[in-house]
Each structure stands twice: as C-alpha cells, then as structure tokens.
mmCIF file with all atom_site columns, C-alpha atoms in Angstrom:
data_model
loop_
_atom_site.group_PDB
_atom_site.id
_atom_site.type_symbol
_atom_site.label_atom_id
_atom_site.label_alt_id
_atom_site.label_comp_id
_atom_site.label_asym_id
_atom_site.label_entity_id
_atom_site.label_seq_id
_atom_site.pdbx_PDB_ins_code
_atom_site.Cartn_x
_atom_site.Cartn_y
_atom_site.Cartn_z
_atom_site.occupancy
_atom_site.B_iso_or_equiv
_atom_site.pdbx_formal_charge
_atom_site.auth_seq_id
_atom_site.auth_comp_id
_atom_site.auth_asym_id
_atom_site.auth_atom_id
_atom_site.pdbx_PDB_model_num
ATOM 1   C CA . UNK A 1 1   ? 2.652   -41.556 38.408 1.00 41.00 ? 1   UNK A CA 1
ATOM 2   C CA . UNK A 1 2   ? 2.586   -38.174 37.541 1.00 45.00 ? 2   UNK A CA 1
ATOM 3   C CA . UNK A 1 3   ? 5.254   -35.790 40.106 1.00 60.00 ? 3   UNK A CA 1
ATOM 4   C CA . UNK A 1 4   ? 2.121   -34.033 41.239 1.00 74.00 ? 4   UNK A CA 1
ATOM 5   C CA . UNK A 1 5   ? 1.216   -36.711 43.364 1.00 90.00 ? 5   UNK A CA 1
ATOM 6   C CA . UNK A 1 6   ? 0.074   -35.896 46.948 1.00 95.00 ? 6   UNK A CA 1
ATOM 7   C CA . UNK A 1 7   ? 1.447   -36.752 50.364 1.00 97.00 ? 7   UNK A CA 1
ATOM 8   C CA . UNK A 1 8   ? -1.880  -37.291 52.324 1.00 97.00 ? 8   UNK A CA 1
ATOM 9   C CA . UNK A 1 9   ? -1.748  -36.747 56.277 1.00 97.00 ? 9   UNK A CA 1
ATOM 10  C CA . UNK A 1 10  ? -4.627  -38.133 58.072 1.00 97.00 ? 10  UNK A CA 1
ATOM 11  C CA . UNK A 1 11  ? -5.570  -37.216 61.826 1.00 95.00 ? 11  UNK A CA 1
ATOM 12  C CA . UNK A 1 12  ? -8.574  -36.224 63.569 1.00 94.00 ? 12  UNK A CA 1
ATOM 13  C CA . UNK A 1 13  ? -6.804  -33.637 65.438 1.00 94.00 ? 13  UNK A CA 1
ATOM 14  C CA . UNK A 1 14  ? -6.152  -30.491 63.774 1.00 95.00 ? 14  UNK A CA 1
ATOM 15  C CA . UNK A 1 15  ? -3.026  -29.403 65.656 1.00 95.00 ? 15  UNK A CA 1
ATOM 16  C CA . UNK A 1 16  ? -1.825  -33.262 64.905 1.00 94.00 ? 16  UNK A CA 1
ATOM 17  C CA . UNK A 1 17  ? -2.352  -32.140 61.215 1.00 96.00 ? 17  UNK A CA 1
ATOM 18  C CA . UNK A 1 18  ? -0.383  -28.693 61.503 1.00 96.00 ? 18  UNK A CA 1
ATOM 19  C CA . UNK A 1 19  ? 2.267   -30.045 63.427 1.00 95.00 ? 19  UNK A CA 1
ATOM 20  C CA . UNK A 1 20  ? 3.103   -32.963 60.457 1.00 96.00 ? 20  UNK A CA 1
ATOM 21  C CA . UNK A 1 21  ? 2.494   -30.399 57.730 1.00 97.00 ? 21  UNK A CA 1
ATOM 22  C CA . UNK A 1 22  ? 5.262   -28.699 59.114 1.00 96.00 ? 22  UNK A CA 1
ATOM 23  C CA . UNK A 1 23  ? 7.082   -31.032 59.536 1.00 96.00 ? 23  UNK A CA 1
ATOM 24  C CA . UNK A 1 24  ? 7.004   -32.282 56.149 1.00 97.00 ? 24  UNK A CA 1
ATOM 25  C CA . UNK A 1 25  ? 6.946   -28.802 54.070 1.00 96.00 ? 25  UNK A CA 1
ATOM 26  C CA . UNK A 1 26  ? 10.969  -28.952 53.670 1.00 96.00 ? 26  UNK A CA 1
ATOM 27  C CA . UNK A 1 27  ? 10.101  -31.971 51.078 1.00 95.00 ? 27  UNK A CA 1
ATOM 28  C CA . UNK A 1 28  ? 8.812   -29.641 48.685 1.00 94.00 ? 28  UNK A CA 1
ATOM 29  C CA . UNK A 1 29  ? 5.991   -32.127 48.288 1.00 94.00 ? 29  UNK A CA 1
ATOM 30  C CA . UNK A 1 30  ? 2.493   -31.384 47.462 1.00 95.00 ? 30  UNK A CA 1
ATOM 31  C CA . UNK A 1 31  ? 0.798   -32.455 50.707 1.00 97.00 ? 31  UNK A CA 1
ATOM 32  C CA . UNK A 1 32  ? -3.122  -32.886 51.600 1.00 97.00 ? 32  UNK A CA 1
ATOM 33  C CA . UNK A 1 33  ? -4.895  -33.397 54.178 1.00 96.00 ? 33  UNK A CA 1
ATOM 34  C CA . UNK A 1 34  ? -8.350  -35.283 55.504 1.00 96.00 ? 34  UNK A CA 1
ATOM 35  C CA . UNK A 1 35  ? -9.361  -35.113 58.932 1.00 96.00 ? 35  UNK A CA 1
ATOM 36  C CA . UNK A 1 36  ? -10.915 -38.598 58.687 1.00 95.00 ? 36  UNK A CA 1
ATOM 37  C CA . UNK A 1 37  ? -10.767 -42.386 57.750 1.00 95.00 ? 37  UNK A CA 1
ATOM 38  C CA . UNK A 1 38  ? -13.586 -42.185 54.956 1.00 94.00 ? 38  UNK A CA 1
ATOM 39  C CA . UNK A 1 39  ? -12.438 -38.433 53.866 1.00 95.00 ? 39  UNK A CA 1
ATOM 40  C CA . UNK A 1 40  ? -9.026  -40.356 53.845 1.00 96.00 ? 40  UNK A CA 1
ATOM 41  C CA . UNK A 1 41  ? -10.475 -43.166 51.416 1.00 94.00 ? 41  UNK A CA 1
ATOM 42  C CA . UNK A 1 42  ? -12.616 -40.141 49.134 1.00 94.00 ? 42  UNK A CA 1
ATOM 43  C CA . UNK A 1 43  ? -9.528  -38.475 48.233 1.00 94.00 ? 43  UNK A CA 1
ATOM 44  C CA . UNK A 1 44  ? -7.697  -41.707 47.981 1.00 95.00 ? 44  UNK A CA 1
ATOM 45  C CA . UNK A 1 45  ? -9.784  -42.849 45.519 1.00 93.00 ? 45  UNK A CA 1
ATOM 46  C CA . UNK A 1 46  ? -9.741  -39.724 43.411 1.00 92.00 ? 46  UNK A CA 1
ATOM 47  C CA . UNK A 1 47  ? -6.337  -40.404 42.967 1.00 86.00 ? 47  UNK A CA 1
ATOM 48  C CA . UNK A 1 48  ? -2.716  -38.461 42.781 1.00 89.00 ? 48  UNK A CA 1
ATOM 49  C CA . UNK A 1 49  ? -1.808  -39.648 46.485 1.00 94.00 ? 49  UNK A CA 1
ATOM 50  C CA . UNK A 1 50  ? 1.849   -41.323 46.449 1.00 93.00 ? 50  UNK A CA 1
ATOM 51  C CA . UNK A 1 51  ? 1.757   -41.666 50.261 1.00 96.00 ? 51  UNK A CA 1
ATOM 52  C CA . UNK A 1 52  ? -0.435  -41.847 53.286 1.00 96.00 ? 52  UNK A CA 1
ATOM 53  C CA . UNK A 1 53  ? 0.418   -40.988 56.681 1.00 97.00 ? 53  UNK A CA 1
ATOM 54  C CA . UNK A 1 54  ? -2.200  -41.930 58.269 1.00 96.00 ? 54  UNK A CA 1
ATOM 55  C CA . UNK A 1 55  ? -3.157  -41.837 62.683 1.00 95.00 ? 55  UNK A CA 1
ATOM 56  C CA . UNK A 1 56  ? -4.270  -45.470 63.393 1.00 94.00 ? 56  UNK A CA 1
ATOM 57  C CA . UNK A 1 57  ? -6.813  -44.199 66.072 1.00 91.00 ? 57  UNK A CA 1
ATOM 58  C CA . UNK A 1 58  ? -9.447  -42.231 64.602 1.00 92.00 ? 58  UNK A CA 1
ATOM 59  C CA . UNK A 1 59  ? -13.637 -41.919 65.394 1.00 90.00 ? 59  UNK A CA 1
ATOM 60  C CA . UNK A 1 60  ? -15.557 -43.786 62.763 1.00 90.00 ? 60  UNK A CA 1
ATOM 61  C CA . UNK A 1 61  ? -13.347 -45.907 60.585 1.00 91.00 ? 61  UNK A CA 1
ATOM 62  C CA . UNK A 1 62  ? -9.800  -46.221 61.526 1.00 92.00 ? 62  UNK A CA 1
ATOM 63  C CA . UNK A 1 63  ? -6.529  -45.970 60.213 1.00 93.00 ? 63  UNK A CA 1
ATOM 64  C CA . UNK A 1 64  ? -5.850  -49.622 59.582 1.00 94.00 ? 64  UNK A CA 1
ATOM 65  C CA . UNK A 1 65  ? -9.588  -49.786 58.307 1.00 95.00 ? 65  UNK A CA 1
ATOM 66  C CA . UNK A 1 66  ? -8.944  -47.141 55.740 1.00 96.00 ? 66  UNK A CA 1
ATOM 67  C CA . UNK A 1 67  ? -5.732  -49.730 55.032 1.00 96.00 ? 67  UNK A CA 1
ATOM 68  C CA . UNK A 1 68  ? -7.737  -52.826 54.476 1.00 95.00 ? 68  UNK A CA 1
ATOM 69  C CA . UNK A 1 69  ? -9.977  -51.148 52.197 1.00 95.00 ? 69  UNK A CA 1
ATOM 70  C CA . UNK A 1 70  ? -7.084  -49.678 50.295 1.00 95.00 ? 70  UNK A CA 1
ATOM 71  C CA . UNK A 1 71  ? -5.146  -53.254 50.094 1.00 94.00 ? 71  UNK A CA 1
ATOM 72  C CA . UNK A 1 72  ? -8.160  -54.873 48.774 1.00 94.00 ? 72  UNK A CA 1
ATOM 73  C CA . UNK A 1 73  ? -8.162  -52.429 45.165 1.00 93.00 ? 73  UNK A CA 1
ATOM 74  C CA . UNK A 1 74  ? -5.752  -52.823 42.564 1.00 90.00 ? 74  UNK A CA 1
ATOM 75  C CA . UNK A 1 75  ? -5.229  -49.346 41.957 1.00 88.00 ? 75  UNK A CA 1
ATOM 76  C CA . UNK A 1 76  ? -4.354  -48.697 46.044 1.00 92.00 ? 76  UNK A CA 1
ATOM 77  C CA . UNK A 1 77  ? -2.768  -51.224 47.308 1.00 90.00 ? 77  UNK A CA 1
ATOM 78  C CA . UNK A 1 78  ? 0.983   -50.487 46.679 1.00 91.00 ? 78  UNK A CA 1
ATOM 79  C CA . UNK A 1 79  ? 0.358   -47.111 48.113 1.00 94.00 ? 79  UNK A CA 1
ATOM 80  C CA . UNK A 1 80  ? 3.022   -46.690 50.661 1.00 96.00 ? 80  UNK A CA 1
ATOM 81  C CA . UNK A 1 81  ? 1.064   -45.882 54.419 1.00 97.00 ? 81  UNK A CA 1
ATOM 82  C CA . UNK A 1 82  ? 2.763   -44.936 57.596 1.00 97.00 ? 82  UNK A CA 1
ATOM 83  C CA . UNK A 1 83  ? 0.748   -45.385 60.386 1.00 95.00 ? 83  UNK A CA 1
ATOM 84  C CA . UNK A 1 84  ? 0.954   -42.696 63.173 1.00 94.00 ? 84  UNK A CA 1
ATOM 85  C CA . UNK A 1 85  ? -0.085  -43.860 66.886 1.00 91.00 ? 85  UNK A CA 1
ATOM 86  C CA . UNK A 1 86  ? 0.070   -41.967 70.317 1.00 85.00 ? 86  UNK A CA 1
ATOM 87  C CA . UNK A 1 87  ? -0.521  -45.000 72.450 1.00 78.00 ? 87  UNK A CA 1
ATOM 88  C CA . UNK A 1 88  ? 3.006   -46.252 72.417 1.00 74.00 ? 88  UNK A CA 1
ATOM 89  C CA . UNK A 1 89  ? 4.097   -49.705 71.516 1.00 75.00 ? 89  UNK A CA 1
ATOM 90  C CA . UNK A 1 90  ? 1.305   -52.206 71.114 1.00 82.00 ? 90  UNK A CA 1
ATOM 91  C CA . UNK A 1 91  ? 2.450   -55.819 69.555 1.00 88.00 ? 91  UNK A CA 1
ATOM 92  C CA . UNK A 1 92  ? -1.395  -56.185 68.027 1.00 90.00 ? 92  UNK A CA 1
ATOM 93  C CA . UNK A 1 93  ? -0.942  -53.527 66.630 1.00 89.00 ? 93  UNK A CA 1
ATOM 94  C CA . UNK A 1 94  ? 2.074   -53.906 65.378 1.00 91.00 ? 94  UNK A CA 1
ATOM 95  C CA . UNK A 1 95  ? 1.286   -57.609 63.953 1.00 92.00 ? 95  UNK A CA 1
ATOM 96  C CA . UNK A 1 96  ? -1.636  -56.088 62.237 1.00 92.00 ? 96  UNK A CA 1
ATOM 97  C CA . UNK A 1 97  ? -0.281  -53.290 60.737 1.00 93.00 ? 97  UNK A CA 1
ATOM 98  C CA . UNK A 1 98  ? 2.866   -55.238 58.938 1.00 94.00 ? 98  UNK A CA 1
ATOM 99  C CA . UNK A 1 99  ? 0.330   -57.793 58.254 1.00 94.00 ? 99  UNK A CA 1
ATOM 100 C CA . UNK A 1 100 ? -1.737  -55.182 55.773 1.00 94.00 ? 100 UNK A CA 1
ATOM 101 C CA . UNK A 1 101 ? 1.870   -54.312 54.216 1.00 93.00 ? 101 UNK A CA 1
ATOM 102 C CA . UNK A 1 102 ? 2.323   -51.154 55.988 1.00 95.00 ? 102 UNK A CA 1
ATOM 103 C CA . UNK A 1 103 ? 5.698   -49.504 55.193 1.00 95.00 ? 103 UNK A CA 1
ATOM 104 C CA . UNK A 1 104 ? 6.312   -48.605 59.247 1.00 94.00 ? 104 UNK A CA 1
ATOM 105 C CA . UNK A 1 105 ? 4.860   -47.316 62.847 1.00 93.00 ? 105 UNK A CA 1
ATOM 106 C CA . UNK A 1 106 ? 5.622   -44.318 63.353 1.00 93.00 ? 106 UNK A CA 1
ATOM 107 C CA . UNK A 1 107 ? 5.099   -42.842 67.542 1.00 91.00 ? 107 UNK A CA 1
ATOM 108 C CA . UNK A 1 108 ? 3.777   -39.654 68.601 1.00 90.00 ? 108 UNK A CA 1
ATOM 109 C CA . UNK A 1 109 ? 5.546   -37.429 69.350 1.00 90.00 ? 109 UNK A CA 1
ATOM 110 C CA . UNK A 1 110 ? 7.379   -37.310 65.907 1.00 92.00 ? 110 UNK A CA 1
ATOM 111 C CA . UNK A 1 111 ? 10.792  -36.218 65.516 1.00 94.00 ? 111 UNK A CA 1
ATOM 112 C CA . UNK A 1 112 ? 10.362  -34.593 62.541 1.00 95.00 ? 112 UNK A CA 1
ATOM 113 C CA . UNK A 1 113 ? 13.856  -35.261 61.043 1.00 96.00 ? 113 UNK A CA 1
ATOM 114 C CA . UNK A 1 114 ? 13.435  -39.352 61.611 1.00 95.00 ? 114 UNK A CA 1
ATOM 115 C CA . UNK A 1 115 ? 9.537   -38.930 59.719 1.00 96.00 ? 115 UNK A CA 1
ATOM 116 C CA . UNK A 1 116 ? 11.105  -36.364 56.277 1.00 96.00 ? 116 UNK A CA 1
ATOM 117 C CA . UNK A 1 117 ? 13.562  -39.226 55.923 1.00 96.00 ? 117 UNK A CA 1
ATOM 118 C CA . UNK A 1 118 ? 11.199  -42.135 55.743 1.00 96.00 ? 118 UNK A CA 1
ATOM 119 C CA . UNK A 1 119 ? 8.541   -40.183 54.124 1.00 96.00 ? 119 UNK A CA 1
ATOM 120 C CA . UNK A 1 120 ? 11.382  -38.868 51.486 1.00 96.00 ? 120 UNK A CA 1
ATOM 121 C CA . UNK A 1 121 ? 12.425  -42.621 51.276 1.00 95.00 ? 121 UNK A CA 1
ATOM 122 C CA . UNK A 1 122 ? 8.626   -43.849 50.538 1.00 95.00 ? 122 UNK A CA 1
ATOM 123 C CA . UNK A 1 123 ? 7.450   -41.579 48.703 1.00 94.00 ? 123 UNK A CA 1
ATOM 124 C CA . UNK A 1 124 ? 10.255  -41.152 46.096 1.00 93.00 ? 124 UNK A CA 1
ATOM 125 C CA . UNK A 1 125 ? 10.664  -45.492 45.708 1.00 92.00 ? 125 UNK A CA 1
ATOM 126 C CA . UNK A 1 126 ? 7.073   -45.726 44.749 1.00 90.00 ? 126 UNK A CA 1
ATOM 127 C CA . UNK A 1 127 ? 7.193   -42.507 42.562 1.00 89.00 ? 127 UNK A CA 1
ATOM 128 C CA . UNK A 1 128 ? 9.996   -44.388 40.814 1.00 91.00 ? 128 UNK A CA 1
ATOM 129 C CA . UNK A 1 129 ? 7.976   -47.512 41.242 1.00 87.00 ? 129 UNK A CA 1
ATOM 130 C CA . UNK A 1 130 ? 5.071   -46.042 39.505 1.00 86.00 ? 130 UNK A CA 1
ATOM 131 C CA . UNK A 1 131 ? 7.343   -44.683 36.576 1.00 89.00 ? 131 UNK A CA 1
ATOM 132 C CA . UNK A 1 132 ? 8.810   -48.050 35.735 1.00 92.00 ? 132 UNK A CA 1
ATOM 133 C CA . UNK A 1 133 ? 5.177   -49.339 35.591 1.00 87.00 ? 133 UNK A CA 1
ATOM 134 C CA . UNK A 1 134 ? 4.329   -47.378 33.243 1.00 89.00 ? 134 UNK A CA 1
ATOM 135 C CA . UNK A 1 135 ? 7.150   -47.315 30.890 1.00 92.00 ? 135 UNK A CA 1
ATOM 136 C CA . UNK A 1 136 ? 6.629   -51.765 31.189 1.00 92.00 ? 136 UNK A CA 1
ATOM 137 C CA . UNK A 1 137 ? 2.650   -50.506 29.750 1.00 90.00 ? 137 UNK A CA 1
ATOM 138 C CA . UNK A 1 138 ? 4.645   -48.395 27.032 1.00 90.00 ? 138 UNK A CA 1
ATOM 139 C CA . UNK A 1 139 ? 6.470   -51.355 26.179 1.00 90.00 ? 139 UNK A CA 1
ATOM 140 C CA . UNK A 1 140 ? 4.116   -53.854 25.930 1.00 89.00 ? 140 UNK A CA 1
ATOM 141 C CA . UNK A 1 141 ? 1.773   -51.674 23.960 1.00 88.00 ? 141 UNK A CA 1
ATOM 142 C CA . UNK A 1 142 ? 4.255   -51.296 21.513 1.00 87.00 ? 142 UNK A CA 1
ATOM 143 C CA . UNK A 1 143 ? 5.558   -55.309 21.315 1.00 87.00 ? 143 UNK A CA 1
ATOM 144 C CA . UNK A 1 144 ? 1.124   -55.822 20.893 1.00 84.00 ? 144 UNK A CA 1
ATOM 145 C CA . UNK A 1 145 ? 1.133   -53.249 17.887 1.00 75.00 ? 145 UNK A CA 1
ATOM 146 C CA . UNK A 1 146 ? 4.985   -52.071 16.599 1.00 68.00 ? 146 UNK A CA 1
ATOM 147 C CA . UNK A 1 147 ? 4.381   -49.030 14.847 1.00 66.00 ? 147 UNK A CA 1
ATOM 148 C CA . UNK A 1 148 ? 5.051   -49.490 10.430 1.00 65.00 ? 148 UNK A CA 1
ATOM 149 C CA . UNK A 1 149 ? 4.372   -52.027 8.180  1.00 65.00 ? 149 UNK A CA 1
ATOM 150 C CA . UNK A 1 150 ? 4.804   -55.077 8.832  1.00 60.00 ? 150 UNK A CA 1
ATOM 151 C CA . UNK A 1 151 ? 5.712   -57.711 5.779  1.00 58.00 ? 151 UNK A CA 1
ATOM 152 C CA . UNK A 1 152 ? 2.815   -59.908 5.074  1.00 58.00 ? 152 UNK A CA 1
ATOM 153 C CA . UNK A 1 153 ? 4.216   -63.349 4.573  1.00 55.00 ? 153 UNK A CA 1
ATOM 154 C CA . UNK A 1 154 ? 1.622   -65.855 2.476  1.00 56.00 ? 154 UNK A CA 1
ATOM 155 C CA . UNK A 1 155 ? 1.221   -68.319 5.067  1.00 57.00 ? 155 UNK A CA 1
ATOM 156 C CA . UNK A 1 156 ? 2.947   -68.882 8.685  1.00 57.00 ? 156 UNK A CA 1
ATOM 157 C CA . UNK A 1 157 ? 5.352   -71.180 7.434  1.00 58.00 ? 157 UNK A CA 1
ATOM 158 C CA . UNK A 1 158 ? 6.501   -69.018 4.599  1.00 55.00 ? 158 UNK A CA 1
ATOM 159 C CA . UNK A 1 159 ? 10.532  -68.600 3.711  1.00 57.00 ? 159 UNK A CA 1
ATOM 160 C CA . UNK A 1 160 ? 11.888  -65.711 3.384  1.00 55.00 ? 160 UNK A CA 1
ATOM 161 C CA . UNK A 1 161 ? 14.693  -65.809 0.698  1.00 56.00 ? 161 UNK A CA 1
ATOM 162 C CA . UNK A 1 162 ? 17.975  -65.311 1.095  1.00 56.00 ? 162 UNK A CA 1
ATOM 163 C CA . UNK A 1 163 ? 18.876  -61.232 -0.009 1.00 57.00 ? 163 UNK A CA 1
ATOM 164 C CA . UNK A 1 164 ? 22.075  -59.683 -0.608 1.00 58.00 ? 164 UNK A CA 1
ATOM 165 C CA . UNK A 1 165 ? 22.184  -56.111 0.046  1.00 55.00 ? 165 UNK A CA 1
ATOM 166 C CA . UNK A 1 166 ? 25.400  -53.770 -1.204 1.00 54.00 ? 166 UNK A CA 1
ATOM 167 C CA . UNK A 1 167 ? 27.852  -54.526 1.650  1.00 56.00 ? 167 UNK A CA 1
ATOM 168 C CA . UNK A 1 168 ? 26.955  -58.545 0.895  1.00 54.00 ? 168 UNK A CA 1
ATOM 169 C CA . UNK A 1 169 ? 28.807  -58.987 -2.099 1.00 56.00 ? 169 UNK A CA 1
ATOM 170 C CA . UNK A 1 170 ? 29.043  -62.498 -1.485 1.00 56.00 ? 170 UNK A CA 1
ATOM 171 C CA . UNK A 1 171 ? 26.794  -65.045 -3.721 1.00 57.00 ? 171 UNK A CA 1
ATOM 172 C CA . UNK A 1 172 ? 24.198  -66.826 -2.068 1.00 58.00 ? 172 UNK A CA 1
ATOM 173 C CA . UNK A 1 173 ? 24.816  -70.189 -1.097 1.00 59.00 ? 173 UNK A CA 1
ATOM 174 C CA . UNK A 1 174 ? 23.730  -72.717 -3.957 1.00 59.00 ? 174 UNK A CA 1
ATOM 175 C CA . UNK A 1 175 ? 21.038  -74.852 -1.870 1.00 60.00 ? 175 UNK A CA 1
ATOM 176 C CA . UNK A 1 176 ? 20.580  -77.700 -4.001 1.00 55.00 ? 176 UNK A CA 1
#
C-alpha cells in the first residue's frame, strides 16, 4: 500500500469531524473525511484509505452497515475500522461490532491521546501488512516466470551430466 494512504473519519456531525481531525493531525497522516455511511463506502472504494474511523450512529446507512459491506469485498475487508459511539456501552453493540472484525470501540468523548495511539498502532500494522503483501505478489511473480534463460532439457526426465568447472579438479566418478 502506497504511504499516501488516507485515514478516513466518518461522522455526520461536522464539529464531531473537526474535533477528530485535530486530534489526529500530530500523526502526520493524510486524513479525509465523509460526512456519511455511503460517502464513507464511495471513497472507500476509490481506494488509498488504510483506516476508517468511523461513528456507528449515522442517518441513512450506518457505521456497522458501511462495515458489512466493506467485509464482504476482497479488496476492503482487512481495512482496519474503529468504530466511534456517543451512546456509551451497549453489549449488542459491542457483540456486533467484534463480530464484523472491528479493530475496537472507541466512546465519545475521545481522549485524544488514547485514539493517536490506537490509530498510530492500526494504521501503521496494516501499512506494514499491505507491504509484505505485496512483496509475497513480487515473489511469486518471479518463482511463475524467473527472469533469463532457462536450460531446455530434451524431455522431463533428462540427466544432466556430471561437469567439472576450474575449482573441481577432481575426475568424475567412473559410473559403470
């Protein structure tokens, strides 16, 4: 993933949306913002987010909506989400959001040192996450089709005779 990627806050309150920006402009992350659940899943699915802090409770489709959809696609579902609620502690909730792999539950009011830590924490495991993906690609391309010639042997069962090079000074077994 490239190091561009965004940190995407999602709330349907503006002030909500200033406050966390704040909060999280120390990181020296890029950050974006979308002010709801489907604006959430547009930019999303344009790519370059690394993490989404998201408010469960939104108008229209909600935060652990916008979570379902993204667990269901291949290319969003490891994206880390921290869910933001102001209605306290609510074991549903809770069960539900765990259940959809959400990193954590975070309650408003933030304390803005506790959220930079996790989101510092999230972000930069799947940033090395994504990294280690694609060098595994790199790899694999290159085990599918090494780069050079390769020696073209007559048929698969083909021997390859013994050789001796100038540091082999030694005469090659006699095999009969």
């Amino acid at each position: 993933m490239p190091s561009d990627a965004k940190i995407l806050i999602v709330d349907d309150h503006e002030d909500t949306l200033y406050a966390l920006e704040s909060a999280l402009a120390p990181l020296g992350r890029p950050l974006a913002r979308a002010t709801s659940g489907d604006k959430a899943l547009k930019q999303v699915l344009r790519g370059q987010v690394g993490l989404l802090l998201l408010d469960v409770r939104m108008p229209g489709v909600s935060g652990l909506d916008v979570v379902r959809y993204l667990r269901r696609l291949e290319q969003t579902q490891h994206i880390p989400v921290l869910l933001l609620t102001g209605f306290g502690a609510d074991l549903e909730l809770t069960a539900a959001a765990f259940a959809l792999g959400v990193a954590d539950l975070v309650l408003k009011p933030v304390d803005p040192w506790i959220l930079r830590t996790k989101v510092r924490y999230l972000y930069d495991a799947h940033q090395r996450h994504r990294a280690l993906e694609q060098e595994v690609r790199e790899l694999r391309a290159l085990l599918k089709d090494p780069p050079g010639p390769r020696p073209a042997l007559s048929h698969p069962g083909a021997h390859v005779p013994y050789q001796r090079d100038a540091q082999n000074t030694a005469p090659a077994p006699d095999r009969t």
